[in-house]
PDB file of C-alpha atoms in Angstrom:
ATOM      1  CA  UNK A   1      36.780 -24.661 -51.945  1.00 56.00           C
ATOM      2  CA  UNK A   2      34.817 -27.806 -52.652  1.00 69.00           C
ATOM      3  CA  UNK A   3      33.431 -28.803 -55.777  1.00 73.00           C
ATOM      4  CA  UNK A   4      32.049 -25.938 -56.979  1.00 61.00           C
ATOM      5  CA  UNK A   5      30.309 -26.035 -60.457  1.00 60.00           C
ATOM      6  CA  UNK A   6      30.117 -29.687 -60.095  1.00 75.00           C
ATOM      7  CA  UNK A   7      26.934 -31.745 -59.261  1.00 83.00           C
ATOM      8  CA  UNK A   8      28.708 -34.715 -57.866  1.00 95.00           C
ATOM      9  CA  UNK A   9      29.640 -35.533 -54.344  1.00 98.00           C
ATOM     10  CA  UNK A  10      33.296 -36.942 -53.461  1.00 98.00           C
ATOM     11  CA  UNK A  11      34.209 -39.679 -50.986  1.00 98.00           C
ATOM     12  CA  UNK A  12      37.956 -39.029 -49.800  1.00 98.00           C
ATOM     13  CA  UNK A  13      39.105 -42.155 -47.411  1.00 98.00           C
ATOM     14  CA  UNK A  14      42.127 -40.936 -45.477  1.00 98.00           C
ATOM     15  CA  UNK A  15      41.931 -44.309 -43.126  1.00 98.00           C
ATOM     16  CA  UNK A  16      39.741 -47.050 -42.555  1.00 98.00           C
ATOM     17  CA  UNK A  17      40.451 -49.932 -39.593  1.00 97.00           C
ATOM     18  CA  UNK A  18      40.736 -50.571 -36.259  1.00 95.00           C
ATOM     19  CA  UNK A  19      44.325 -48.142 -36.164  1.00 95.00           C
ATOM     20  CA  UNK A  20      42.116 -44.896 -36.975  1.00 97.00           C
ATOM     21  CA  UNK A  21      39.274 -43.726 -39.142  1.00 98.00           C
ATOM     22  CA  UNK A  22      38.553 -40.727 -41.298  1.00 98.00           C
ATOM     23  CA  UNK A  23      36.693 -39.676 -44.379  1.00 98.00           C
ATOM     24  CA  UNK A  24      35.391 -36.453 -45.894  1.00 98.00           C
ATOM     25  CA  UNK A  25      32.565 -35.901 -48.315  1.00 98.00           C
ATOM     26  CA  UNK A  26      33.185 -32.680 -50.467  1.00 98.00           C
ATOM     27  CA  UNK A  27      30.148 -30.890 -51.993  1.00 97.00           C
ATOM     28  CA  UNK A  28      29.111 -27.736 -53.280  1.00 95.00           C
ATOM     29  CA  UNK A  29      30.527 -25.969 -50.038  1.00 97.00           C
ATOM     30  CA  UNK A  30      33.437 -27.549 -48.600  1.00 97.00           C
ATOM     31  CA  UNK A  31      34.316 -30.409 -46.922  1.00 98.00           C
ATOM     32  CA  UNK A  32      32.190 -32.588 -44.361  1.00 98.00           C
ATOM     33  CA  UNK A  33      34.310 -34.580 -42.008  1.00 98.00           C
ATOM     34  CA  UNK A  34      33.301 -38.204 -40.936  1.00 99.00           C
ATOM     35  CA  UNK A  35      35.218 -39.155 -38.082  1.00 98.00           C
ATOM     36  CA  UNK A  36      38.669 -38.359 -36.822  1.00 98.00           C
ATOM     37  CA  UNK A  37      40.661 -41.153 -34.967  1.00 98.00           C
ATOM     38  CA  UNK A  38      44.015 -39.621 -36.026  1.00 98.00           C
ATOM     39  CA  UNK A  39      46.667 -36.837 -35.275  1.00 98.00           C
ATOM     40  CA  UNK A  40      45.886 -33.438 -36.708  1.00 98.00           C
ATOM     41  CA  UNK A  41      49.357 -33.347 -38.049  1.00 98.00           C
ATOM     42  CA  UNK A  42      48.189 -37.090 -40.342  1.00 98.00           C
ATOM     43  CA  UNK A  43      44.981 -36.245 -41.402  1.00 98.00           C
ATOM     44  CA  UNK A  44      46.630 -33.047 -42.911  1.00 98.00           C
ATOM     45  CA  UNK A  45      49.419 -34.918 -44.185  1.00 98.00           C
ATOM     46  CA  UNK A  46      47.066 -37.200 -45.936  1.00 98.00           C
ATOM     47  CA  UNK A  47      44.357 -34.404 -47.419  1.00 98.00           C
ATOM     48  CA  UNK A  48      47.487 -33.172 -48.815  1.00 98.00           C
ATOM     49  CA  UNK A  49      48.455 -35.900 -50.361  1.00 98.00           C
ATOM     50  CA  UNK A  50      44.912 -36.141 -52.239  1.00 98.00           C
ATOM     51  CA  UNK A  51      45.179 -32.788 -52.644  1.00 98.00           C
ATOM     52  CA  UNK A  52      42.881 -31.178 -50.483  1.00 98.00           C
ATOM     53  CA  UNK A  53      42.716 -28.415 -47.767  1.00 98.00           C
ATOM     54  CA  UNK A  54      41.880 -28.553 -44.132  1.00 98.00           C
ATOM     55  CA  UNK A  55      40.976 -24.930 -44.482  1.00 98.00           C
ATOM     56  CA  UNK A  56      37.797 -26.317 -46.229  1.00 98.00           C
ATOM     57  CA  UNK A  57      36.226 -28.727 -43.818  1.00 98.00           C
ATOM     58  CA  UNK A  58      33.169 -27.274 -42.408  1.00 98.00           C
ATOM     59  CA  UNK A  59      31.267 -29.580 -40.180  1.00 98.00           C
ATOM     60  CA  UNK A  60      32.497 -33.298 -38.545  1.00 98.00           C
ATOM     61  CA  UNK A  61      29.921 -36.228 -38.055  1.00 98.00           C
ATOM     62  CA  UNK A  62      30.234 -38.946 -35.994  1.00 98.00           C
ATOM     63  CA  UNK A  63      29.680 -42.650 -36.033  1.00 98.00           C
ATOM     64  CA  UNK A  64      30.286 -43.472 -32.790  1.00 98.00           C
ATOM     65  CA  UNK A  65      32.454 -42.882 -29.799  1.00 98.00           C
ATOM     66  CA  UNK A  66      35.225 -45.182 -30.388  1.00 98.00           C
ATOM     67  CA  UNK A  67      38.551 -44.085 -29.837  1.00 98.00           C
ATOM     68  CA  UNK A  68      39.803 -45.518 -33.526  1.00 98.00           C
ATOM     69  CA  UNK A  69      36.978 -42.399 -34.368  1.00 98.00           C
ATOM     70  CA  UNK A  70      37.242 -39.813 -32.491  1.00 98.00           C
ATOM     71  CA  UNK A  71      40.749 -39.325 -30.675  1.00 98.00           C
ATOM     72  CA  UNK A  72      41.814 -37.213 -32.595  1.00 98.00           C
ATOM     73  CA  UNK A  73      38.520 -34.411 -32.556  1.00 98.00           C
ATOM     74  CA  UNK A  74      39.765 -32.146 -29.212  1.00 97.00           C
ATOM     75  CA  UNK A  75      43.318 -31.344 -30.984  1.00 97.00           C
ATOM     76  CA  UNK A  76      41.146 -30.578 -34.245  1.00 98.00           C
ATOM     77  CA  UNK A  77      38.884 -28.584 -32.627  1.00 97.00           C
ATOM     78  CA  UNK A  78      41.167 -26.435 -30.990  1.00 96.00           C
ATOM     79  CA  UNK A  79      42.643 -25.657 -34.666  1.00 96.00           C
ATOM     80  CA  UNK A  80      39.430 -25.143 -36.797  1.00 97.00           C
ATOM     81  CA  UNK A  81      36.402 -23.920 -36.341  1.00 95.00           C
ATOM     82  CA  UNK A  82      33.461 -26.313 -37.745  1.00 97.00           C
ATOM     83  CA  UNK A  83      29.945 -27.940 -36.740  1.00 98.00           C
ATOM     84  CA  UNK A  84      29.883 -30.785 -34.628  1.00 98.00           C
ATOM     85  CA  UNK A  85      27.270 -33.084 -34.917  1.00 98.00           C
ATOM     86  CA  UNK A  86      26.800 -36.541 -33.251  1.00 98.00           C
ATOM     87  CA  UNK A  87      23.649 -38.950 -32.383  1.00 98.00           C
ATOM     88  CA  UNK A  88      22.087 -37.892 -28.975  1.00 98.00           C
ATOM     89  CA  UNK A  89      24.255 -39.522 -25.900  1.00 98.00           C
ATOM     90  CA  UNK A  90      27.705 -40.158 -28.093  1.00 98.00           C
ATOM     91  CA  UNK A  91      29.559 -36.564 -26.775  1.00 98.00           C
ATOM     92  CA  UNK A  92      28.802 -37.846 -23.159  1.00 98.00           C
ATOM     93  CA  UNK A  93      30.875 -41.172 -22.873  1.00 97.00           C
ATOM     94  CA  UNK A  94      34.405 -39.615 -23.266  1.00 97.00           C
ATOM     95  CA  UNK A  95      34.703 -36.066 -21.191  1.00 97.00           C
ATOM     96  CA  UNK A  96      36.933 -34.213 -24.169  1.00 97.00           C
ATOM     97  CA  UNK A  97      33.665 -34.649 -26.399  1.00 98.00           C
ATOM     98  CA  UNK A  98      31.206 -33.810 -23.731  1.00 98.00           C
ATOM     99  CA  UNK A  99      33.482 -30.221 -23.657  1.00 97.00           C
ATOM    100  CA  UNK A 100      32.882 -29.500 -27.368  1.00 98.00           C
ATOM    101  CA  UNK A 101      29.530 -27.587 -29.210  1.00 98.00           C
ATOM    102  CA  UNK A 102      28.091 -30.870 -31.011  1.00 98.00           C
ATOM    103  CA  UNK A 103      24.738 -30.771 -32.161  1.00 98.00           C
ATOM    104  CA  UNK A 104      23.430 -33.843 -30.847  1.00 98.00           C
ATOM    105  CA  UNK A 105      20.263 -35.804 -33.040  1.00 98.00           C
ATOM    106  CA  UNK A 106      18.340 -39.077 -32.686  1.00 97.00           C
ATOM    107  CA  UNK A 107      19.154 -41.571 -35.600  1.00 98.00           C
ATOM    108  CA  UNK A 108      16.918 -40.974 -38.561  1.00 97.00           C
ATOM    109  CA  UNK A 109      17.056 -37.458 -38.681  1.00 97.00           C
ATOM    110  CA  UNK A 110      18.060 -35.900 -41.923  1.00 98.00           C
ATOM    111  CA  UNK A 111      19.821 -32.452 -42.065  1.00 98.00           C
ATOM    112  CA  UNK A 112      21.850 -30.050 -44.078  1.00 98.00           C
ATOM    113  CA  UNK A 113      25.516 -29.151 -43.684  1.00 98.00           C
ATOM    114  CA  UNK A 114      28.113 -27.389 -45.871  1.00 97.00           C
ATOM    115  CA  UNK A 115      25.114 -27.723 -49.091  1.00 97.00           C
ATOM    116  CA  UNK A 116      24.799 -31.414 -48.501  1.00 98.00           C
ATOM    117  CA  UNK A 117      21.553 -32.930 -47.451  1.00 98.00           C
ATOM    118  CA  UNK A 118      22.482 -36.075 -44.520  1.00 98.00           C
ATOM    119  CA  UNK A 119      20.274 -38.226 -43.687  1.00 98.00           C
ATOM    120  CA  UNK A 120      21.083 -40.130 -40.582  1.00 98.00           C
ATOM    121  CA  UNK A 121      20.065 -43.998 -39.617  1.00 98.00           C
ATOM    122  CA  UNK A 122      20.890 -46.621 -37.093  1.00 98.00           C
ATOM    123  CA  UNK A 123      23.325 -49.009 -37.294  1.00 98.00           C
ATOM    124  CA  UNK A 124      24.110 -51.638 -34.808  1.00 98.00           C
ATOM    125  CA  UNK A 125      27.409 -51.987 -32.743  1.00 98.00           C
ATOM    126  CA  UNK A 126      28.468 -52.242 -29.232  1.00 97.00           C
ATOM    127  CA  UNK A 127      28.049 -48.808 -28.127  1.00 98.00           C
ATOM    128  CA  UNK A 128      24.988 -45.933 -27.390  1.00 97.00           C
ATOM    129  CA  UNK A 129      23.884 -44.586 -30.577  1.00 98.00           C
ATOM    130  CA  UNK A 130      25.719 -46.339 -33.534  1.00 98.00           C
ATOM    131  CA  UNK A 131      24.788 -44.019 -36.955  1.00 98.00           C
ATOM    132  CA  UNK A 132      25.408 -44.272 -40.606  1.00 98.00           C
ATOM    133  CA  UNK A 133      24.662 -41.688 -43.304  1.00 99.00           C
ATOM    134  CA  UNK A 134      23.044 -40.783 -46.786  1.00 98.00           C
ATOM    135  CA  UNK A 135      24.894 -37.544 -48.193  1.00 98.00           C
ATOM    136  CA  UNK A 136      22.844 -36.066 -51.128  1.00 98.00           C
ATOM    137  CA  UNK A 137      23.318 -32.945 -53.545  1.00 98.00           C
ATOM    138  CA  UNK A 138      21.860 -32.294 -56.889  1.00 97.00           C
ATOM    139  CA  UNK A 139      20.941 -36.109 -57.709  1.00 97.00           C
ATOM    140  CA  UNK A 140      23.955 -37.354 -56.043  1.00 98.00           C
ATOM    141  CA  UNK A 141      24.375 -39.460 -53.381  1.00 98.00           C
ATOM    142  CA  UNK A 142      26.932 -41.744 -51.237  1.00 99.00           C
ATOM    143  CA  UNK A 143      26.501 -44.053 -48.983  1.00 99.00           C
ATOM    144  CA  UNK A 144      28.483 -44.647 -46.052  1.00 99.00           C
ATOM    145  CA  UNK A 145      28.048 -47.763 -42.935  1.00 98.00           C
ATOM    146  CA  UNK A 146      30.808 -48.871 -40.893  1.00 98.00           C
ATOM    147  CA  UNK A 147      30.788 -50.630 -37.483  1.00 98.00           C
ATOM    148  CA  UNK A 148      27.705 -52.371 -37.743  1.00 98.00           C
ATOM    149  CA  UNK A 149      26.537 -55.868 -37.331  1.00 98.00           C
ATOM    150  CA  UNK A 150      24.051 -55.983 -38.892  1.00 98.00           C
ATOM    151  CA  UNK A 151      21.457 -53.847 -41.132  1.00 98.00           C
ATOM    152  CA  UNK A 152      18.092 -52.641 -40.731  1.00 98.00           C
ATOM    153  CA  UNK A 153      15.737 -52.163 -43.133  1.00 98.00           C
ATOM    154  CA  UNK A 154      15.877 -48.587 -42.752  1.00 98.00           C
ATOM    155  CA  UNK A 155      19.410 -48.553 -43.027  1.00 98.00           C
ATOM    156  CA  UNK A 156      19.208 -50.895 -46.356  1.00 98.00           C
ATOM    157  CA  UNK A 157      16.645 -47.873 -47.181  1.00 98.00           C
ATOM    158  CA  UNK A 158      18.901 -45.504 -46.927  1.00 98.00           C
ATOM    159  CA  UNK A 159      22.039 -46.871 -48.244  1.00 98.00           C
ATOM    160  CA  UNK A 160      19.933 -48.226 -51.286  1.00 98.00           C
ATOM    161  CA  UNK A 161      20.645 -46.644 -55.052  1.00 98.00           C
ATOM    162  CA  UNK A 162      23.426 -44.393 -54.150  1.00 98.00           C
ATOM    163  CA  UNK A 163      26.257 -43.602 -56.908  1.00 98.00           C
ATOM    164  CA  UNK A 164      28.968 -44.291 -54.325  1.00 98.00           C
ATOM    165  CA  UNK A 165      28.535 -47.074 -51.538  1.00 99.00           C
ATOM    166  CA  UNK A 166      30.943 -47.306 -48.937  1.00 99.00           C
ATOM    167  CA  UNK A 167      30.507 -50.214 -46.606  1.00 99.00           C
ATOM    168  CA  UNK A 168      32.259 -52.253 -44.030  1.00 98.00           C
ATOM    169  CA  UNK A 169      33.283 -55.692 -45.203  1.00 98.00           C
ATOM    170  CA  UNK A 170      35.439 -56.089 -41.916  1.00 98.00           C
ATOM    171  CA  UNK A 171      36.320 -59.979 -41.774  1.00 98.00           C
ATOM    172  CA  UNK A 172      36.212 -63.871 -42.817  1.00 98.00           C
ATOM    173  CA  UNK A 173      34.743 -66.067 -40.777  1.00 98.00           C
ATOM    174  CA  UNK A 174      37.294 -68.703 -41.966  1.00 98.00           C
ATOM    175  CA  UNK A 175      40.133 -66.750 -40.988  1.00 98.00           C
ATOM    176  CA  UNK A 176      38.685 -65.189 -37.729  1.00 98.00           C
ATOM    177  CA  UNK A 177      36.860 -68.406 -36.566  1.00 98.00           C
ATOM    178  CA  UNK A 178      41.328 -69.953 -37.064  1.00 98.00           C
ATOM    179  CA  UNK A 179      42.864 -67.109 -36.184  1.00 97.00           C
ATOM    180  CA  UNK A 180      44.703 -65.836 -32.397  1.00 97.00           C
ATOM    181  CA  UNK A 181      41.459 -63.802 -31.052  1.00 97.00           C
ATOM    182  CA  UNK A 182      40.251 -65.345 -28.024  1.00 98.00           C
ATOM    183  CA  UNK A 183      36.417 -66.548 -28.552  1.00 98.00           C
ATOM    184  CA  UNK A 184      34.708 -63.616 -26.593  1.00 98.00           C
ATOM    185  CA  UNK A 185      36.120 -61.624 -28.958  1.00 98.00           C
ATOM    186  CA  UNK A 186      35.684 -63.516 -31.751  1.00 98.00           C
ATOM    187  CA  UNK A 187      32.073 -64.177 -30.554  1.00 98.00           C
ATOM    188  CA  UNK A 188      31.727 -60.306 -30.184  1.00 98.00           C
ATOM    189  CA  UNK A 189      32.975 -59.649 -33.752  1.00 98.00           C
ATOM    190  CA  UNK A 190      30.277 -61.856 -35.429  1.00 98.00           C
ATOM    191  CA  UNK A 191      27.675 -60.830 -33.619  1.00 98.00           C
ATOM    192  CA  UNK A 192      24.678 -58.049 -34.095  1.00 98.00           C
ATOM    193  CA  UNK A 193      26.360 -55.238 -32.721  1.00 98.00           C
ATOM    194  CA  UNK A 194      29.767 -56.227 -34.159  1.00 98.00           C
ATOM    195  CA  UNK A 195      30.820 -55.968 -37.218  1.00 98.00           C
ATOM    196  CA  UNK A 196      29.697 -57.088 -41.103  1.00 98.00           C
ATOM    197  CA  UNK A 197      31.856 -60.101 -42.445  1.00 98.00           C
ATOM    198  CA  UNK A 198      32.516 -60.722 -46.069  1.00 98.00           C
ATOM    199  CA  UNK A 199      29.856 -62.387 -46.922  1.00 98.00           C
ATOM    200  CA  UNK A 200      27.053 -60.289 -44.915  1.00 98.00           C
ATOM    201  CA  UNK A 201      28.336 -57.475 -47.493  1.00 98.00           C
ATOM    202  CA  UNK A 202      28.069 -59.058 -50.594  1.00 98.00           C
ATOM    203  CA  UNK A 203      24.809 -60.355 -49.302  1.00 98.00           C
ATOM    204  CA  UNK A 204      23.922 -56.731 -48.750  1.00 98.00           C
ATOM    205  CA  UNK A 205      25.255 -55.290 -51.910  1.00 98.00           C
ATOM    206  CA  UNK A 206      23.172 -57.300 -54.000  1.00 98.00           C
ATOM    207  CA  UNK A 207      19.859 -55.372 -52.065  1.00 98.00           C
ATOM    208  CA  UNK A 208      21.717 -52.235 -52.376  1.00 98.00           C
ATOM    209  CA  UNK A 209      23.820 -51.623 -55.583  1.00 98.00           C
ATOM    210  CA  UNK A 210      21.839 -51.018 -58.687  1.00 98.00           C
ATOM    211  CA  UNK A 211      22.829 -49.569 -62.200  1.00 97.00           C
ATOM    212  CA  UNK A 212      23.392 -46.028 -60.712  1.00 97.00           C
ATOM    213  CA  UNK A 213      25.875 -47.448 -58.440  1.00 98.00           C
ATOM    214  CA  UNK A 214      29.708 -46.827 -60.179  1.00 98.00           C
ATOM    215  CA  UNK A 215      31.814 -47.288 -56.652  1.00 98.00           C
ATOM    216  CA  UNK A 216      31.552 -50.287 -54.352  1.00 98.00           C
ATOM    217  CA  UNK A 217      34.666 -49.783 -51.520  1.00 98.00           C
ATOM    218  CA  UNK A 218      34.966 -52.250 -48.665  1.00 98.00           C
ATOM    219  CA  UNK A 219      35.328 -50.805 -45.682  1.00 98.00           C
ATOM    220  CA  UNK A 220      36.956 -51.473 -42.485  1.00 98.00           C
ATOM    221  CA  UNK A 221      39.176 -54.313 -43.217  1.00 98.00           C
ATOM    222  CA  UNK A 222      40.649 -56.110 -40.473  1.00 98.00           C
ATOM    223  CA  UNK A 223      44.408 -56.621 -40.515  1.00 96.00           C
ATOM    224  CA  UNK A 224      44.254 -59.653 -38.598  1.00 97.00           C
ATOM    225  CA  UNK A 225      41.072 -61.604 -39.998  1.00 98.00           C
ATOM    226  CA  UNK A 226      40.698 -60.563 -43.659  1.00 98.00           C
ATOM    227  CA  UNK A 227      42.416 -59.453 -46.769  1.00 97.00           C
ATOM    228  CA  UNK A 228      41.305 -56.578 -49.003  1.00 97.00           C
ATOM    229  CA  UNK A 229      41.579 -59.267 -51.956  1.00 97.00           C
ATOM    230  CA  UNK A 230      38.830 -61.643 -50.088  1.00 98.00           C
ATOM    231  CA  UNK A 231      36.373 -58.619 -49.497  1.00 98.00           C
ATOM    232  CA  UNK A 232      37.061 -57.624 -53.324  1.00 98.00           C
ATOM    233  CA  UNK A 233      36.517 -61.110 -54.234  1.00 98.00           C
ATOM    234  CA  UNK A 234      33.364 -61.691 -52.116  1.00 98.00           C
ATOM    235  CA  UNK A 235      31.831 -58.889 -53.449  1.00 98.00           C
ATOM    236  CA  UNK A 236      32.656 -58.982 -56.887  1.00 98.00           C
ATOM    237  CA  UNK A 237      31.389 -62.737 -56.575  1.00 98.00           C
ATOM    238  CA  UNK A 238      27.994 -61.623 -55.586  1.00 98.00           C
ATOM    239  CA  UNK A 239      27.269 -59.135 -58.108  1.00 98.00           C
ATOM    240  CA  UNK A 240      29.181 -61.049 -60.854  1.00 98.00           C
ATOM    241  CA  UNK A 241      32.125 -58.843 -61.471  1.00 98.00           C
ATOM    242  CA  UNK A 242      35.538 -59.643 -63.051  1.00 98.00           C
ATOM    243  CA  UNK A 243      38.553 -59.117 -61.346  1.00 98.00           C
ATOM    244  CA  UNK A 244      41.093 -56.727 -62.893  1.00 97.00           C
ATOM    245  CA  UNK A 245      44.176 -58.503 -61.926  1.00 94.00           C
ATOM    246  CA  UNK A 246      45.426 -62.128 -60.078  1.00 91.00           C
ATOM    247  CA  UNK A 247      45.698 -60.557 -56.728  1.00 91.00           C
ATOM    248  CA  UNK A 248      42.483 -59.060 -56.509  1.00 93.00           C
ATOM    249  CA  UNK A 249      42.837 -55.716 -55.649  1.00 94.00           C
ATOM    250  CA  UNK A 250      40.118 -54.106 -57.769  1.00 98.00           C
ATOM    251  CA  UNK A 251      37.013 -55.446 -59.738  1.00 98.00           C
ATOM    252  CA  UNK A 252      34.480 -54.599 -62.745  1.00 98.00           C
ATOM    253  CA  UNK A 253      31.272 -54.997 -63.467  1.00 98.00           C
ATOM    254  CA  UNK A 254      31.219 -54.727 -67.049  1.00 98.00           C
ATOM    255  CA  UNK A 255      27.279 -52.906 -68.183  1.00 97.00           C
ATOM    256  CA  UNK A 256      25.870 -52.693 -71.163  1.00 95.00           C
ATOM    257  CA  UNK A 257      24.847 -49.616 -73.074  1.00 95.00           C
ATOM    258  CA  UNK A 258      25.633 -46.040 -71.516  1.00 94.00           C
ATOM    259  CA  UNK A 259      25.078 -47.719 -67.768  1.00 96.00           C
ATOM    260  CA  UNK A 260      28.380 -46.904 -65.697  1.00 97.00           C
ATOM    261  CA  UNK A 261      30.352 -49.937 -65.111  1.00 98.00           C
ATOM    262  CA  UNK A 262      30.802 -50.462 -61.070  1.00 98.00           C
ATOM    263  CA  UNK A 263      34.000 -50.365 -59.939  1.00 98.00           C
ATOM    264  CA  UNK A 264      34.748 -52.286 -56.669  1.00 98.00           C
ATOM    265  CA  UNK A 265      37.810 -51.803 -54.351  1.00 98.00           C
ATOM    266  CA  UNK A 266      38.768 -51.667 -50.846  1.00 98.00           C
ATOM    267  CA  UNK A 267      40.034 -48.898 -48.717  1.00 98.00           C
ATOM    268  CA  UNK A 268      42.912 -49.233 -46.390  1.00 95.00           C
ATOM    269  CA  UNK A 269      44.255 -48.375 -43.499  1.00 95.00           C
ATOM    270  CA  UNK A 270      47.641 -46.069 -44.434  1.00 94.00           C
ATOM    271  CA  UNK A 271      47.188 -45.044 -48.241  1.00 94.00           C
ATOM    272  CA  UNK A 272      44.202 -42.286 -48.701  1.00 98.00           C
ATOM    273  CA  UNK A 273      42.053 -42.565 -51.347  1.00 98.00           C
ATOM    274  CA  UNK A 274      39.435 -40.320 -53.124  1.00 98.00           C
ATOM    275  CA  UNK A 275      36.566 -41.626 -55.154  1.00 98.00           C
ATOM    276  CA  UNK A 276      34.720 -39.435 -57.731  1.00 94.00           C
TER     277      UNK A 276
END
């Protein structure tokens, strides 16, 4: 159960986009659930496939009350037994959260679940309490933002020197600005409490990676207005990485001495995938 003997955290992506979301941190003690926006029946079938147990989650955080991140909760609920916890006023937009046990907080609280020390900020999107998070054990840490427009400076704080840095790179501009969303929508999507476009996250990973940093995964790619290649290549352009192959799919920043290279890639929206 979890990574015990080990004093590194894990980021497992089972899904990241606008068809359902869900990640897990594992740590000392089990598993910490971040979002659920799918079936029980998928998010088992894709822990499996990464080789992991749903026996072992012990507590589920939320980002916010979108359905692409939390349909799937009530069904999981009724099957395990873990800690709920969600920023104060999220459970009470959707009546099957505002049945369930969560521990409700006000962003920028830090806490401790399943041996992992979370520390909780703001983010900004269209709904009431938007929240990101810092997991840290033992010298570790990941950091994780999605569904944000924007970043404060306490959430650049927060995300800041972490080993593993997940964060949304969700569109181009190019291809959203040309592309078959009506204006509104497209006008929502670039705003403040939309969603980060390629460029805002390379302009943000060049505050926030430094040489501790070894994983750099895009997150929250839109099918229609991006390509996980184009989020790769933005951010691999900003911090002056080398792409591994033509298409783009994964990048390297080459370091001297013993400093970890980074390694940059994007998560998707079918395959899981765990980062060490």
């Amino acid at each position: 159960m979890g990574n015990r003997g080990e004093s590194k955290l894990h980021l497992h992506i089972l899904g990241s986009g606008s068809k359902g979301n869900c990640a897990l941190v594992e740590g000392p003690c089990g598993l910490v659930m971040i979002d659920d926006g799918f079936s029980r029946r998928e998010v088992c079938k894709r822990m499996h496939e990464l080789g992991l147990d749903e026996q072992d989650v012990r507590a589920l955080l939320l980002t916010h009350e979108h359905s692409d991140h939390v349909s799937g909760i009530s069904v999981w609920c009724r099957a395990f037994d873990v800690e709920l916890f969600a920023s104060i006023g999220t459970p009470e937009t959707r009546a099957y959260l505002a049945e369930l046990p969560f521990c409700e907080f006000i962003p920028g609280k830090a806490f401790t679940v399943a041996g992992i020390e979370v520390r909780t900020f703001a983010t900004s999107h269209d709904v009431v309490n938007p929240t990101g998070f810092r997991f840290s054990y033992a010298g570790d840490a990941i950091g994780y933002a999605t569904d944000t427009g924007c970043l404060s400076d306490d959430a650049l704080d927060a995300l800041a020197d972490v080993r593993i840095l997940a964060l949304e790179s969700n569109h181009d501009v190019a291809m959203l600005r040309t592309g078959s969303y009506p204006r509104y929508l497209q006008d929502r999507i670039m705003s403040e409490r939309g969603h980060l476009s390629n460029e805002q996250a390379a302009d943000a990973a060049l505050k926030l990676v430094t040489d501790r940093t070894e994983q750099l995964v895009a997150m929250h790619i839109s099918q229609e207005n991006n390509r996980p290649s184009l989020a790769v290549r933005s951010f691999a352009q900003a911090l002056g990485a080398e792409l591994d192959d033509e298409l783009g799919s994964t990048a390297t920043l080459t370091r001297a001495g013993s400093t970890p290279n980074l390694r940059i890639r994007a998560a998707g929206q079918n395959r899981p995938l765990s980062i060490r």
